[in-house]
Structure formats: structure tokens, C-alpha cells
């Protein structure tokens, strides 16, 4: 990769890691909240969905702002807002305050993906590799968030842990002030650039311009791609939100395998093996991100999407039977789930780049993460309801419908792209 490519990937990668550190620390805290407060998964699911929903809903205005003003300072504001939200969470006396803190986090975090991905798509020449490394950094945060949270919960109250989690955002802001790069090095445009070198002329400057740009953006291909992203978001959020709680029902006490603690001791009670299996699943996702990114440079993205979606459907159907078969099969199916769940991300990110113009890339990724995290947030409420109503088996069978629809949409998009290419 070129020096400018490396600078952009380093900046966005660090920021991406911090965003997901917070995002995936929340399911670990959910385990605590289910015992700390008189709530069920059916209640806590919608509470968590508020923050995750805003994480997606704010992506659209975030994309507009990224096109207009450039991403660097937008990302800095995102980091500051996320750190502040976890400070608020550390003061939460009840579930409504938790909902408020998660809402603040969702709004702050929402601007990152359209800004960061727009920057990679216009500034990095090796786009597929850039998406891969960016995704791997995100997965490092995805794994670090729950691991760090679980380790801190061994020694501290959850409110103090939430406060300590504000520190990564502060450190990332300090690093961001040293970042320098050309945000339009990979595209040729005639317009001006923002302060950080990001193209701005394509950004809508009024509501009517926004609507005009949006109508032009929503071709048949882009609409199909966005529907694919929504299916991924629903499955991703529906699977991960309560996964630590699901895993805890199938895993034995840690003292049966590791003699670090005396059985029945306070440390043994605090050490929840499910949290660490969950973290391991997310670590495996780093390999999935890399494989998915490299795949985008070697096969048509629609082919990759269809294959990975099919794999996710199979894993969802087999997850509970594998868990019931013992610890070994549970660990194996969890590893496959982690790999596939994150292998798909570079594929849909590259797909959006193929079906959208460079000048509206921020807007296109705004819609992308509105679909992925906004629409996808409903997956948390769906899985919370299903777990209360039909148990683990029914929940994973129900969630399998989302990747199955994704396969059909990927096939439809492939046909559409072939038709457009023939017409051109």
C-alpha cells in the first residue's frame, strides 16, 4: 500500500476499533443488567435497540456531513460523544437512564461509518485491501470491547467499568490530531476539497438537493444492495445482542475446566465463561474480515455475498443442536459463526462502492449504515422477543430467515448488474 493509503487506513482503523469497542461491550453489560435490574430480555431488547437504532439512523445525516465538510473532524466529534455517553452510563441508577446513555452513544457513533468508509473509498487506491484492514481493526475493537469489559467486571462494579471505558475515546482523539492524508487520492474529480482533503462538491447543500441526490442514488442496483445490507444488519444484531446470555446456558462453570479459582469463590462466580467464548468468537471474526476483503478483489461481490449468506443460514439452523451436543461442537459452531458474520462486511461495503458515484459516496454509506444499524437494530428486539416466546431453538431458526432472504437478493443483484453491463 502507498504511504497515503497507510495513513488513511491507520486513522480510520483506530477510530473503527474504538467504535466497536463500545458497541460490543454492551452485550456483556446486558448480562449484568439482567441480574442488576428487574427486567427480562423482552424489555431489555428494545432498550438496547434504541441505542443501536440511533447508531444506524444517524448514519444518513452523517453521510451528508461527510460529503459536505470532510470526515476527519466528524470522526473526532464521534469519538468525544461516545466517551461522554459511557461517562453518563457510569452514573445510570436505572434502566431509563441506561436507555438515554445508549441513545447518546448511538447518535455519536452513527457518523463514523459513512465518514470512515467514504474516506477509504475515495482516498485509498487498493480499496479491497483497505476495507479488509479497516474491518480487521474494527474486529480488534469488537473483540477488545467484550474482553476488556469482562476482565474489568472481575474487579470493579459495572458503573466504574463503564466510566473506565471512556478512556479509549480520549486516547483516540489525541492520536487523531496528528493524522495527515489526502482524502481524494484515489479518485479524479473537479470539485473542491474540505480541510482534510476530502471532496465536498458532491454534497447536497439543501433539503431539495438532498432529495435530488437521493433519488439519483436509488437505482435498482443500489436499492437491492441496500436491502442486502439490511438483511445482514438484522441477522448481525439479532444474533450478537443476547449471544453471551445464550452461551451461558450451555457452558459449564469455569471451575470444571480451569483451576484458577476455588469452586464457589467470589472470583469463580464473577468469571463468566460465556463472556470469553463470545470474545473468542469475535476474535475469529478478524480472520473473516481479512478473507472477505481479499475475496472482493478476486470474485464478483454478489457471488461472495450469496455464499456467505448461505453459510450463515446453515450455521443459524445448526447452532442450538451443536450447543446441545457438547462444549466442543459449541466452540466449533461459534468459531464458524464469528468467521462468516464478519467476512460479509467487506463484501457489502465494496458492493455499495460499485453501485454508487464517488461524489455521493458519503451519502451512499450513510444510507448503508442506516440500513445496517438502523433497520438492523430491530434484530435485537426480534431476538429478545423470540427468546422469551420460543426459546433458543426457535430464535435461531427464525433468525436464519434473514440470510436466506440475503441469498435471494444477492442473486437478484447479480442479474441486475449483468443487465446494466449489457445495456452499457
Short mmCIF file of C-alpha atoms in Angstrom, two decimals:
data_model
loop_
_atom_site.label_atom_id
_atom_site.label_comp_id
_atom_site.label_asym_id
_atom_site.label_seq_id
_atom_site.Cartn_x
_atom_site.Cartn_y
_atom_site.Cartn_z
CA UNK A 1 0.00 0.00 0.00
CA UNK A 2 1.10 3.58 -0.64
CA UNK A 3 2.05 5.91 2.21
CA UNK A 4 -1.19 7.89 1.87
CA UNK A 5 -3.17 4.65 1.84
CA UNK A 6 -1.45 3.53 5.04
CA UNK A 7 -2.11 6.86 6.76
CA UNK A 8 -5.83 6.71 5.95
CA UNK A 9 -6.15 3.06 6.96
CA UNK A 10 -4.31 3.71 10.25
CA UNK A 11 -6.52 6.70 11.11
CA UNK A 12 -9.79 5.03 10.18
CA UNK A 13 -8.71 1.68 11.62
CA UNK A 14 -8.04 3.12 15.08
CA UNK A 15 -11.32 5.03 15.07
CA UNK A 16 -13.18 1.97 13.83
CA UNK A 17 -11.71 -0.14 16.63
CA UNK A 18 -12.89 2.36 19.25
CA UNK A 19 -16.43 2.50 17.80
CA UNK A 20 -16.79 -1.27 18.01
CA UNK A 21 -15.11 -1.49 21.41
CA UNK A 22 -18.15 0.32 22.73
CA UNK A 23 -20.69 -1.42 20.51
CA UNK A 24 -19.76 -4.95 21.59
CA UNK A 25 -19.14 -4.12 25.25
CA UNK A 26 -22.90 -3.53 25.54
CA UNK A 27 -23.94 -7.23 25.28
CA UNK A 28 -21.52 -8.04 28.15
CA UNK A 29 -23.13 -5.30 30.24
CA UNK A 30 -26.54 -6.71 29.30
CA UNK A 31 -25.59 -9.84 31.27
CA UNK A 32 -25.09 -7.64 34.35
CA UNK A 33 -28.23 -5.57 33.80
CA UNK A 34 -30.39 -8.71 33.56
CA UNK A 35 -29.39 -9.52 37.15
CA UNK A 36 -28.97 -5.97 38.45
CA UNK A 37 -32.43 -4.74 37.44
CA UNK A 38 -35.89 -6.40 37.42
CA UNK A 39 -36.07 -6.77 33.62
CA UNK A 40 -36.37 -9.60 31.09
CA UNK A 41 -34.87 -9.93 27.61
CA UNK A 42 -38.23 -8.85 26.18
CA UNK A 43 -37.83 -5.47 27.95
CA UNK A 44 -34.09 -5.02 27.69
CA UNK A 45 -34.06 -5.89 23.99
CA UNK A 46 -35.98 -2.74 22.97
CA UNK A 47 -33.90 -0.66 25.42
CA UNK A 48 -30.68 -1.75 23.72
CA UNK A 49 -32.34 -1.39 20.32
CA UNK A 50 -32.82 2.35 20.98
CA UNK A 51 -29.08 2.96 21.03
CA UNK A 52 -28.34 0.55 18.21
CA UNK A 53 -31.19 2.06 16.17
CA UNK A 54 -29.78 5.57 16.51
CA UNK A 55 -26.37 4.12 15.61
CA UNK A 56 -27.94 3.46 12.22
CA UNK A 57 -30.40 6.35 11.95
CA UNK A 58 -27.72 8.99 12.42
CA UNK A 59 -25.62 7.48 9.64
CA UNK A 60 -27.65 9.22 6.93
CA UNK A 61 -27.09 12.80 8.16
CA UNK A 62 -23.56 11.70 8.99
CA UNK A 63 -23.02 10.74 5.37
CA UNK A 64 -24.31 14.12 4.18
CA UNK A 65 -21.98 15.92 6.59
CA UNK A 66 -19.05 13.75 5.46
CA UNK A 67 -19.64 14.73 1.82
CA UNK A 68 -20.02 18.37 2.73
CA UNK A 69 -17.32 19.01 5.33
CA UNK A 70 -14.98 16.03 5.15
CA UNK A 71 -14.66 13.18 7.62
CA UNK A 72 -11.75 13.97 9.94
CA UNK A 73 -13.38 16.32 12.42
CA UNK A 74 -16.66 14.46 12.13
CA UNK A 75 -14.83 11.38 13.39
CA UNK A 76 -13.23 13.36 16.23
CA UNK A 77 -16.68 14.54 17.33
CA UNK A 78 -17.88 10.94 17.15
CA UNK A 79 -15.09 9.81 19.48
CA UNK A 80 -15.78 12.57 22.01
CA UNK A 81 -19.52 11.86 22.02
CA UNK A 82 -19.00 8.14 22.59
CA UNK A 83 -16.66 8.73 25.51
CA UNK A 84 -19.15 11.13 27.07
CA UNK A 85 -22.01 8.65 26.67
CA UNK A 86 -20.16 5.98 28.65
CA UNK A 87 -19.44 8.52 31.39
CA UNK A 88 -23.20 9.09 31.52
CA UNK A 89 -23.76 5.33 31.58
CA UNK A 90 -21.46 5.08 34.60
CA UNK A 91 -23.90 7.29 36.51
CA UNK A 92 -27.06 5.39 35.49
CA UNK A 93 -29.25 4.50 38.52
CA UNK A 94 -31.96 2.74 36.50
CA UNK A 95 -32.95 1.28 33.12
CA UNK A 96 -34.38 4.55 31.64
CA UNK A 97 -31.03 6.26 32.26
CA UNK A 98 -29.26 3.35 30.60
CA UNK A 99 -31.55 3.82 27.59
CA UNK A 100 -30.65 7.54 27.49
CA UNK A 101 -26.91 6.86 27.69
CA UNK A 102 -27.13 4.25 24.93
CA UNK A 103 -29.11 6.70 22.80
CA UNK A 104 -26.34 9.30 23.19
CA UNK A 105 -23.78 6.67 22.26
CA UNK A 106 -25.79 5.65 19.18
CA UNK A 107 -26.08 9.21 17.90
CA UNK A 108 -22.38 9.91 18.40
CA UNK A 109 -21.23 6.61 16.88
CA UNK A 110 -23.58 6.86 13.91
CA UNK A 111 -21.44 9.28 11.92
CA UNK A 112 -18.35 7.09 11.90
CA UNK A 113 -19.10 4.50 9.21
CA UNK A 114 -20.23 6.86 6.41
CA UNK A 115 -17.28 9.15 7.15
CA UNK A 116 -14.65 6.43 7.52
CA UNK A 117 -15.77 4.29 4.60
CA UNK A 118 -16.21 7.29 2.32
CA UNK A 119 -12.63 8.28 3.12
CA UNK A 120 -11.30 4.82 2.25
CA UNK A 121 -13.33 4.60 -0.96
CA UNK A 122 -12.02 7.94 -2.26
CA UNK A 123 -8.55 8.08 -0.72
CA UNK A 124 -7.20 4.51 -0.81
CA UNK A 125 -6.08 3.05 -4.14
CA UNK A 126 -6.18 -0.60 -3.01
CA UNK A 127 -9.81 -0.34 -1.96
CA UNK A 128 -10.45 -4.01 -1.20
CA UNK A 129 -7.31 -4.29 0.91
CA UNK A 130 -8.16 -1.00 2.63
CA UNK A 131 -11.63 -2.29 3.52
CA UNK A 132 -10.06 -5.53 4.77
CA UNK A 133 -7.59 -3.85 7.12
CA UNK A 134 -10.23 -1.37 8.22
CA UNK A 135 -12.55 -4.26 9.02
CA UNK A 136 -9.82 -6.15 10.85
CA UNK A 137 -9.18 -3.11 13.04
CA UNK A 138 -12.90 -2.92 13.74
CA UNK A 139 -12.87 -6.58 14.73
CA UNK A 140 -9.94 -5.94 17.05
CA UNK A 141 -12.20 -3.43 18.81
CA UNK A 142 -15.11 -5.85 18.61
CA UNK A 143 -13.00 -8.44 20.45
CA UNK A 144 -11.31 -5.95 22.80
CA UNK A 145 -14.59 -4.39 23.93
CA UNK A 146 -16.16 -7.50 25.47
CA UNK A 147 -12.80 -8.87 26.68
CA UNK A 148 -11.83 -5.62 28.40
CA UNK A 149 -15.32 -5.27 29.85
CA UNK A 150 -15.38 -8.85 31.14
CA UNK A 151 -11.94 -8.52 32.74
CA UNK A 152 -12.77 -5.22 34.41
CA UNK A 153 -16.04 -6.65 35.74
CA UNK A 154 -14.00 -9.23 37.64
CA UNK A 155 -12.60 -6.46 39.83
CA UNK A 156 -14.98 -3.50 39.62
CA UNK A 157 -18.65 -2.55 39.75
CA UNK A 158 -20.24 -2.22 36.29
CA UNK A 159 -20.70 1.55 36.68
CA UNK A 160 -16.98 2.08 37.31
CA UNK A 161 -16.22 -0.18 34.35
CA UNK A 162 -18.44 1.99 32.12
CA UNK A 163 -16.52 5.07 33.26
CA UNK A 164 -13.15 3.45 32.57
CA UNK A 165 -14.32 2.56 29.07
CA UNK A 166 -14.38 6.28 28.23
CA UNK A 167 -10.56 6.29 28.22
CA UNK A 168 -10.06 4.70 24.72
CA UNK A 169 -12.05 7.52 23.10
CA UNK A 170 -9.88 10.17 24.75
CA UNK A 171 -6.69 8.44 23.59
CA UNK A 172 -8.03 8.08 20.04
CA UNK A 173 -8.84 11.81 19.88
CA UNK A 174 -5.26 12.62 20.90
CA UNK A 175 -3.94 10.42 18.06
CA UNK A 176 -6.43 11.89 15.55
CA UNK A 177 -4.88 15.34 15.85
CA UNK A 178 -1.65 14.01 14.32
CA UNK A 179 -3.29 12.33 11.29
CA UNK A 180 -2.46 13.80 7.84
CA UNK A 181 -3.59 12.40 4.48
CA UNK A 182 -5.09 13.16 1.05
CA UNK A 183 -8.70 12.02 1.15
CA UNK A 184 -9.23 12.16 -2.64
CA UNK A 185 -6.04 10.46 -3.83
CA UNK A 186 -7.91 7.51 -5.36
CA UNK A 187 -10.47 9.42 -7.44
CA UNK A 188 -10.40 12.20 -10.05
CA UNK A 189 -12.99 14.94 -9.51
CA UNK A 190 -13.37 18.55 -10.48
CA UNK A 191 -14.72 19.90 -7.23
CA UNK A 192 -13.07 21.37 -4.16
CA UNK A 193 -11.99 19.63 -1.01
CA UNK A 194 -12.55 20.05 2.67
CA UNK A 195 -9.90 20.91 5.21
CA UNK A 196 -8.73 17.31 5.41
CA UNK A 197 -8.61 16.81 1.69
CA UNK A 198 -11.99 15.19 1.24
CA UNK A 199 -14.18 16.01 -1.73
CA UNK A 200 -17.14 18.23 -0.88
CA UNK A 201 -18.71 19.49 -4.11
CA UNK A 202 -20.88 16.40 -4.45
CA UNK A 203 -22.57 17.00 -1.10
CA UNK A 204 -26.17 18.26 -1.05
CA UNK A 205 -26.43 21.80 0.31
CA UNK A 206 -30.20 21.94 0.91
CA UNK A 207 -33.16 19.66 1.50
CA UNK A 208 -34.15 19.80 -2.16
CA UNK A 209 -30.59 18.97 -3.23
CA UNK A 210 -30.51 16.12 -0.73
CA UNK A 211 -33.74 14.71 -2.15
CA UNK A 212 -32.45 15.12 -5.71
CA UNK A 213 -29.19 13.34 -4.90
CA UNK A 214 -31.07 10.59 -3.06
CA UNK A 215 -33.41 9.98 -6.00
CA UNK A 216 -30.43 9.74 -8.34
CA UNK A 217 -28.65 7.39 -5.94
CA UNK A 218 -31.54 4.95 -5.59
CA UNK A 219 -31.09 2.99 -8.77
CA UNK A 220 -32.38 -0.58 -8.87
CA UNK A 221 -28.89 -1.84 -8.14
CA UNK A 222 -28.37 0.43 -5.14
CA UNK A 223 -31.80 -0.47 -3.73
CA UNK A 224 -31.01 -4.19 -3.97
CA UNK A 225 -27.60 -3.63 -2.37
CA UNK A 226 -29.19 -1.68 0.47
CA UNK A 227 -31.71 -4.48 1.05
CA UNK A 228 -28.80 -6.93 1.29
CA UNK A 229 -27.19 -4.71 3.92
CA UNK A 230 -30.44 -4.60 5.91
CA UNK A 231 -30.66 -8.42 5.98
CA UNK A 232 -27.11 -8.57 7.26
CA UNK A 233 -27.87 -5.98 9.94
CA UNK A 234 -30.95 -7.79 11.20
CA UNK A 235 -29.07 -11.09 11.49
CA UNK A 236 -25.94 -9.49 13.00
CA UNK A 237 -27.78 -7.61 15.72
CA UNK A 238 -30.30 -10.35 16.35
CA UNK A 239 -27.53 -12.91 16.83
CA UNK A 240 -24.99 -10.95 18.87
CA UNK A 241 -27.12 -8.94 21.32
CA UNK A 242 -28.11 -11.85 23.57
CA UNK A 243 -25.45 -14.35 22.49
CA UNK A 244 -23.49 -14.16 25.78
CA UNK A 245 -26.71 -14.94 27.66
CA UNK A 246 -27.47 -17.84 25.29
CA UNK A 247 -23.93 -19.23 25.60
CA UNK A 248 -24.09 -19.09 29.40
CA UNK A 249 -26.97 -21.57 29.30
CA UNK A 250 -24.86 -24.21 27.53
CA UNK A 251 -21.42 -23.70 29.06
CA UNK A 252 -20.41 -25.28 32.38
CA UNK A 253 -18.85 -23.44 35.29
CA UNK A 254 -15.28 -22.33 34.61
CA UNK A 255 -14.02 -24.32 37.62
CA UNK A 256 -14.82 -27.55 35.76
CA UNK A 257 -12.08 -26.71 33.23
CA UNK A 258 -9.73 -24.17 34.80
CA UNK A 259 -8.41 -24.38 38.36
CA UNK A 260 -7.71 -20.66 38.65
CA UNK A 261 -10.39 -20.20 41.29
CA UNK A 262 -11.80 -22.23 44.13
CA UNK A 263 -15.28 -23.59 43.32
CA UNK A 264 -17.91 -21.36 44.91
CA UNK A 265 -15.47 -18.49 45.48
CA UNK A 266 -16.39 -14.89 44.65
CA UNK A 267 -13.96 -14.82 41.70
CA UNK A 268 -15.39 -18.06 40.29
CA UNK A 269 -18.89 -16.59 40.47
CA UNK A 270 -17.81 -13.40 38.69
CA UNK A 271 -15.86 -15.23 35.95
CA UNK A 272 -18.50 -15.95 33.32
CA UNK A 273 -17.06 -18.37 30.75
CA UNK A 274 -19.68 -17.27 28.21
CA UNK A 275 -18.14 -13.79 28.01
CA UNK A 276 -14.79 -15.24 26.98
CA UNK A 277 -16.22 -17.69 24.45
CA UNK A 278 -18.12 -14.71 23.00
CA UNK A 279 -14.88 -12.75 22.82
CA UNK A 280 -13.14 -15.66 21.11
CA UNK A 281 -15.89 -15.79 18.51
CA UNK A 282 -15.30 -12.11 17.76
CA UNK A 283 -11.53 -12.61 17.53
CA UNK A 284 -12.12 -15.26 14.86
CA UNK A 285 -14.03 -12.53 13.01
CA UNK A 286 -10.73 -10.73 12.36
CA UNK A 287 -9.77 -13.57 10.02
CA UNK A 288 -13.21 -13.37 8.46
CA UNK A 289 -12.77 -9.66 7.75
CA UNK A 290 -9.42 -10.27 6.07
CA UNK A 291 -10.74 -13.17 3.99
CA UNK A 292 -13.82 -11.21 2.95
CA UNK A 293 -11.73 -8.19 1.95
CA UNK A 294 -9.37 -10.26 -0.16
CA UNK A 295 -12.34 -12.04 -1.70
CA UNK A 296 -13.70 -8.75 -3.03
CA UNK A 297 -10.61 -8.41 -5.24
CA UNK A 298 -10.90 -11.95 -6.62
CA UNK A 299 -14.57 -12.83 -7.23
CA UNK A 300 -17.74 -10.87 -8.08
CA UNK A 301 -19.02 -9.39 -4.82
CA UNK A 302 -22.51 -10.78 -5.42
CA UNK A 303 -21.08 -14.32 -5.58
CA UNK A 304 -19.25 -13.79 -2.31
CA UNK A 305 -22.39 -12.37 -0.68
CA UNK A 306 -24.56 -15.31 -1.74
CA UNK A 307 -22.03 -17.88 -0.49
CA UNK A 308 -21.52 -16.22 2.90
CA UNK A 309 -25.25 -15.63 3.45
CA UNK A 310 -25.91 -19.31 2.68
CA UNK A 311 -23.27 -20.28 5.21
CA UNK A 312 -24.83 -18.04 7.87
CA UNK A 313 -28.24 -19.63 7.30
CA UNK A 314 -26.78 -23.11 7.78
CA UNK A 315 -24.90 -22.06 10.92
CA UNK A 316 -28.04 -20.49 12.40
CA UNK A 317 -30.04 -23.68 11.87
CA UNK A 318 -27.27 -25.87 13.36
CA UNK A 319 -26.26 -23.60 16.26
CA UNK A 320 -28.54 -24.94 19.01
CA UNK A 321 -28.16 -28.64 18.03
CA UNK A 322 -24.36 -28.13 18.13
CA UNK A 323 -24.59 -26.39 21.51
CA UNK A 324 -26.67 -29.26 22.90
CA UNK A 325 -24.09 -31.78 21.62
CA UNK A 326 -21.38 -30.53 23.97
CA UNK A 327 -18.72 -27.89 24.55
CA UNK A 328 -16.56 -28.96 21.57
CA UNK A 329 -19.30 -28.65 18.93
CA UNK A 330 -20.46 -25.39 20.54
CA UNK A 331 -16.98 -23.87 20.27
CA UNK A 332 -16.68 -25.07 16.65
CA UNK A 333 -20.04 -23.65 15.51
CA UNK A 334 -19.30 -20.40 17.36
CA UNK A 335 -15.99 -20.05 15.51
CA UNK A 336 -17.67 -20.58 12.14
CA UNK A 337 -20.37 -18.07 13.07
CA UNK A 338 -17.76 -15.46 14.01
CA UNK A 339 -15.80 -16.01 10.79
CA UNK A 340 -18.81 -15.74 8.47
CA UNK A 341 -20.53 -12.95 10.38
CA UNK A 342 -17.62 -10.61 9.68
CA UNK A 343 -16.44 -11.99 6.33
CA UNK A 344 -19.54 -10.49 4.77
CA UNK A 345 -18.78 -6.91 5.79
CA UNK A 346 -16.06 -6.04 3.23
CA UNK A 347 -18.22 -7.68 0.57
CA UNK A 348 -21.23 -5.43 1.10
CA UNK A 349 -19.02 -2.36 1.60
CA UNK A 350 -17.38 -2.98 -1.78
CA UNK A 351 -20.81 -3.64 -3.31
CA UNK A 352 -22.02 -0.20 -2.24
CA UNK A 353 -18.92 1.35 -3.80
CA UNK A 354 -19.73 -0.41 -7.10
CA UNK A 355 -23.32 0.87 -7.28
CA UNK A 356 -22.77 4.50 -6.13
CA UNK A 357 -20.94 7.51 -7.64
CA UNK A 358 -17.75 8.79 -5.89
CA UNK A 359 -19.21 12.27 -5.35
CA UNK A 360 -22.06 10.88 -3.25
CA UNK A 361 -20.07 8.16 -1.51
CA UNK A 362 -20.64 9.62 1.96
CA UNK A 363 -24.39 9.80 1.30
CA UNK A 364 -24.39 6.23 -0.03
CA UNK A 365 -22.63 4.91 3.05
CA UNK A 366 -25.00 6.97 5.18
CA UNK A 367 -27.91 5.03 3.70
CA UNK A 368 -25.87 1.84 4.05
CA UNK A 369 -25.47 2.16 7.80
CA UNK A 370 -28.99 3.45 8.23
CA UNK A 371 -29.99 0.07 6.82
CA UNK A 372 -27.30 -1.96 8.59
CA UNK A 373 -27.55 -0.49 12.09
CA UNK A 374 -30.85 1.39 11.95
CA UNK A 375 -33.09 -1.24 10.37
CA UNK A 376 -30.77 -3.89 11.77
CA UNK A 377 -31.39 -2.70 15.34
CA UNK A 378 -34.81 -4.30 15.11
CA UNK A 379 -32.94 -7.60 15.22
CA UNK A 380 -32.22 -7.01 18.92
CA UNK A 381 -35.92 -6.56 19.67
CA UNK A 382 -36.81 -9.56 17.47
CA UNK A 383 -34.33 -11.87 19.20
CA UNK A 384 -35.33 -10.60 22.66
CA UNK A 385 -38.97 -11.38 21.92
CA UNK A 386 -38.22 -14.76 20.35
CA UNK A 387 -36.03 -15.84 23.27
CA UNK A 388 -38.87 -15.08 25.69
CA UNK A 389 -41.53 -16.69 23.47
CA UNK A 390 -39.97 -19.72 21.76
CA UNK A 391 -36.55 -20.25 23.38
CA UNK A 392 -33.13 -20.64 21.78
CA UNK A 393 -34.08 -23.18 19.10
CA UNK A 394 -36.97 -21.14 17.75
CA UNK A 395 -34.91 -17.96 17.90
CA UNK A 396 -32.04 -19.26 15.76
CA UNK A 397 -34.43 -20.86 13.29
CA UNK A 398 -36.27 -17.55 12.98
CA UNK A 399 -33.04 -15.59 12.54
CA UNK A 400 -31.99 -17.94 9.71
CA UNK A 401 -34.67 -16.34 7.53
CA UNK A 402 -32.65 -13.12 7.22
CA UNK A 403 -29.59 -14.64 5.48
CA UNK A 404 -31.85 -16.78 3.29
CA UNK A 405 -33.50 -13.60 2.01
CA UNK A 406 -29.98 -12.19 1.61
CA UNK A 407 -29.06 -15.04 -0.76
CA UNK A 408 -32.07 -14.29 -2.96
CA UNK A 409 -31.26 -10.57 -3.02
CA UNK A 410 -27.61 -11.23 -3.91
CA UNK A 411 -28.68 -13.39 -6.85
CA UNK A 412 -31.10 -10.66 -7.95
CA UNK A 413 -28.37 -8.01 -7.74
CA UNK A 414 -26.00 -10.15 -9.81
CA UNK A 415 -28.61 -10.40 -12.56
CA UNK A 416 -29.26 -6.66 -12.40
CA UNK A 417 -25.58 -5.80 -12.71
CA UNK A 418 -25.23 -8.13 -15.71
CA UNK A 419 -28.25 -6.45 -17.34
CA UNK A 420 -26.79 -2.98 -16.72
CA UNK A 421 -23.41 -4.04 -18.10
CA UNK A 422 -25.03 -5.44 -21.24
CA UNK A 423 -27.05 -2.26 -21.74
CA UNK A 424 -23.94 -0.11 -21.30
#
